[in-house]
Amino acid sequence: MKCPKCQRPVDHEAESCYSCGYSEVEAAAICGGNVVLLNRIHDAAHCLRKQERDDLALTLDQLELKFPQMLFCVYLGTLPPHLSISELGFWLLNHGQVKGAEYARPNENAILVLMDMNTKQIGISLGYFAESLITEEDAYRALMMARPNLVNSEYGEGLERVFLRLGKTLDRKGRQLRKLTREQFHAGLSGNNGPVLDLPHPFAPPLTGERATMEESLKSA
Amino acid sequence: MRSLAAIFVLVTMLPLPLRAAKVELPTWEEAAESESYYLGGGLWPKALIPDEAAAARDPGAANDVASADPAPGVAPDGTILPTAPGAITPDPEAPGAPRFYGPQGPADGTAAPPGTRPAVIENPDGTFILPQEIVEEEAYEPLPPIEGELSDLYFAHAPVDFLIDPQRLLTEQKSNDIKRFLEFHSDESDFRIFVMALGETQKIPDDIDIEALHKKWFSDSPTVLMLYYREQPQLTQLVFNESVHGSLPKSVFDRILQNTLREGGVTELAPDQVEKMAIELSIQLYWLSKLMEYENKEEQARAAKSGIHEMIASPDAPELLREYAPGIFIEDTSKILSLVFTLVIVVGGLALMGLIGWGILAWRGRENVSGQPLLFPEFQISPRLGGEFSGGGFVGMSFELSEGT
């Protein structure tokens, strides 16, 4: 993980950036500590046409049907020079409330695509849960797929492609997880317990009790 | 009125200076001063120059003669006077009538114009005098008899070239064509063909036994020696090896000779005759070689009754014959069909593979969201940077053209 401000690596349990000391407190000091209300497609820059908005909304509807836990939203704006889109994404996910999002779709499951029309930058901010499902490479690949559309100012189509690509990634990840669960189920029947999820280490649930001892014995063996 | 008078004066007086001006024209030289010459070439009537010999001898005097005694109807200066009304056309036979130089017409009775048959003269007693027919000269010079050095050129040594023509009786171009054809034939056929070109009046010397010579020269391999007499294809002789001659009935060889002579008789020119006969002989030898493959005499005799074009084509038929006797080749349609079928299968297979590949790529690259809702398992994640829902996970990219990412 990287610091939203200085882009230096950050430990998975760090309270603040070791390099610049950035944290949610600083973000709240800059952007405000209040909760803001967001539309699912928040076009503050007014660069999407009606047709594009409708098409994008339809795509997001389909994605939400496919992934009932995930929250998909977009923010398009013209940011001031001192605010980067990574900082804004960090702040919005922690202080924003998306209209119409059910209880089942908390912000930690959010995939927020931000676009700054001033600096011509696009980014994807991920909540904790979404972070565990979508790797940086997948996210970058999704952005790259939309680059030709964005260069041609086809923002609606570009955003659609980003979301569809992310949907494919989530689909693939879901199938992998389902497979692992089935293996774990069979392993449980045979008395051989393995890791529940093939997740990166920082996101793996802490091992306690018997499971921890079993893991250690397996490692020593 | 005054203006009219002025115009009248102007019109009457103006041409006067013009009339007074005199144009200087060239003057003819006197006959004594100029060089006299005689115009001949059949341009002038004969009557203008009565004494042709005198005119030729003294050209300058011709004018005087003509002026002294002009012909009737001709002015002293040489122009022909117009005929007076009621005048009769002068009789060409009459003395003094204008007659023209150049080839004399039938009126003279001396020669017929070119391109017409000479007239047949009828005698008073009812008999006719036929004109003497023009006998064309022979095109070829008489050839010397084959003896001495010329005989050696023909018969002293075994031939190297397939065309033996030391007297160059055939044209060079055609000789080269025939040689090349005979070389190709020898490469592809069991029989070799040697063509010996002789003059139409020449004869093989008595001391030369052509069959013995053939045996001496060509006993090692089947060879046919064709003796060709210029423009006399009916005199052509074919000499085969004794072994070949003995293995097949005589009718076979008669037939070969007959077919060869028939081809030779199609044209009149010697080079063409040789070429056609060589080609026909090549075809006939192919038939002969096929005949010799039959084991017993009965099969040979039965096969000999069928013509070459009725024979079953062989895949090993010389390619050279394809040009000259395409009928003996049966196109292998099954082979072509199988080739086409293979081609279709290969192309179809490739197209199918491409279609499948395209389908797979399209399936993998599809971007639609479909299928059953997918639920992910829940798990705990420790927060960072004080964020309740997000720890600042972010991936960004620039889409400015000036920047790469």
XYZ file of C-alpha atoms in Angstrom, chain A residues 1 12-17 22 24 65-66 68-69 85-86 90 93-94 107-108 120-129 131-132 140 143 145 147 151 164 168 170 178 197 203, chain B residues 363-405:
86
model
C 0.000 0.000 0.000
C -0.695 -2.478 6.475
C -1.362 -1.475 10.055
C 0.285 1.956 10.080
C -1.643 4.668 11.873
C -0.017 7.308 9.687
C 2.488 7.513 6.849
C -0.413 11.649 6.473
C -7.256 10.452 7.973
C -26.848 -7.053 -9.619
C -23.926 -9.324 -10.310
C -24.576 -7.524 -4.503
C -21.902 -6.696 -1.907
C -7.201 12.592 -6.598
C -5.670 9.897 -4.392
C -9.188 8.408 0.457
C -14.451 6.770 0.850
C -14.119 7.578 4.538
C -17.944 2.063 1.765
C -15.295 -0.536 2.503
C -6.444 14.822 -16.865
C -5.946 12.078 -14.350
C -8.062 9.105 -13.548
C -7.772 6.800 -10.574
C -9.491 4.035 -8.686
C -9.850 4.264 -4.927
C -10.692 1.032 -3.203
C -12.206 0.278 0.144
C -10.615 -2.343 2.355
C -12.749 -5.188 1.062
C -8.675 -3.836 -2.071
C -8.502 -7.497 -1.157
C -4.147 -0.449 -13.698
C -7.556 1.987 -16.557
C -8.152 -0.320 -21.394
C -7.246 5.171 -22.066
C -7.864 10.487 -24.723
C -16.714 -3.718 -16.987
C -14.475 -9.264 -15.032
C -14.202 -9.540 -9.672
C -15.450 -20.364 -4.646
C -8.770 -17.677 1.372
C -5.611 -9.123 4.764
C -15.596 -14.969 -25.367
C -12.630 -14.089 -23.249
C -12.756 -10.455 -24.233
C -16.445 -10.013 -23.634
C -17.283 -7.188 -21.332
C -20.875 -7.832 -20.568
C -21.917 -8.608 -17.066
C -24.080 -11.662 -16.873
C -24.697 -14.692 -14.815
C -25.773 -15.337 -11.295
C -25.019 -12.867 -8.501
C -21.672 -13.534 -6.971
C -21.107 -13.320 -3.229
C -17.678 -12.996 -1.766
C -16.816 -14.456 1.628
C -16.562 -11.892 4.413
C -13.296 -11.411 6.237
C -11.763 -8.916 8.612
C -9.248 -6.333 7.553
C -7.279 -4.189 9.922
C -7.609 -0.468 9.174
C -4.676 1.790 8.415
C -3.937 5.496 8.254
C -6.950 5.977 10.501
C -9.395 5.335 7.687
C -12.658 3.664 8.683
C -13.551 2.288 5.249
C -10.467 2.829 3.130
C -6.762 2.809 3.789
C -5.940 4.893 0.718
C -5.685 2.045 -1.791
C -5.397 3.840 -5.059
C -4.273 3.260 -8.624
C -4.007 6.237 -10.917
C -3.174 7.092 -14.494
C -2.961 10.176 -16.626
C -4.737 10.331 -19.921
C -3.005 13.459 -21.118
C -1.445 12.885 -24.498
C 1.850 14.461 -23.506
C 2.335 12.020 -20.649
C 2.816 8.297 -20.841
C 0.785 7.374 -17.777
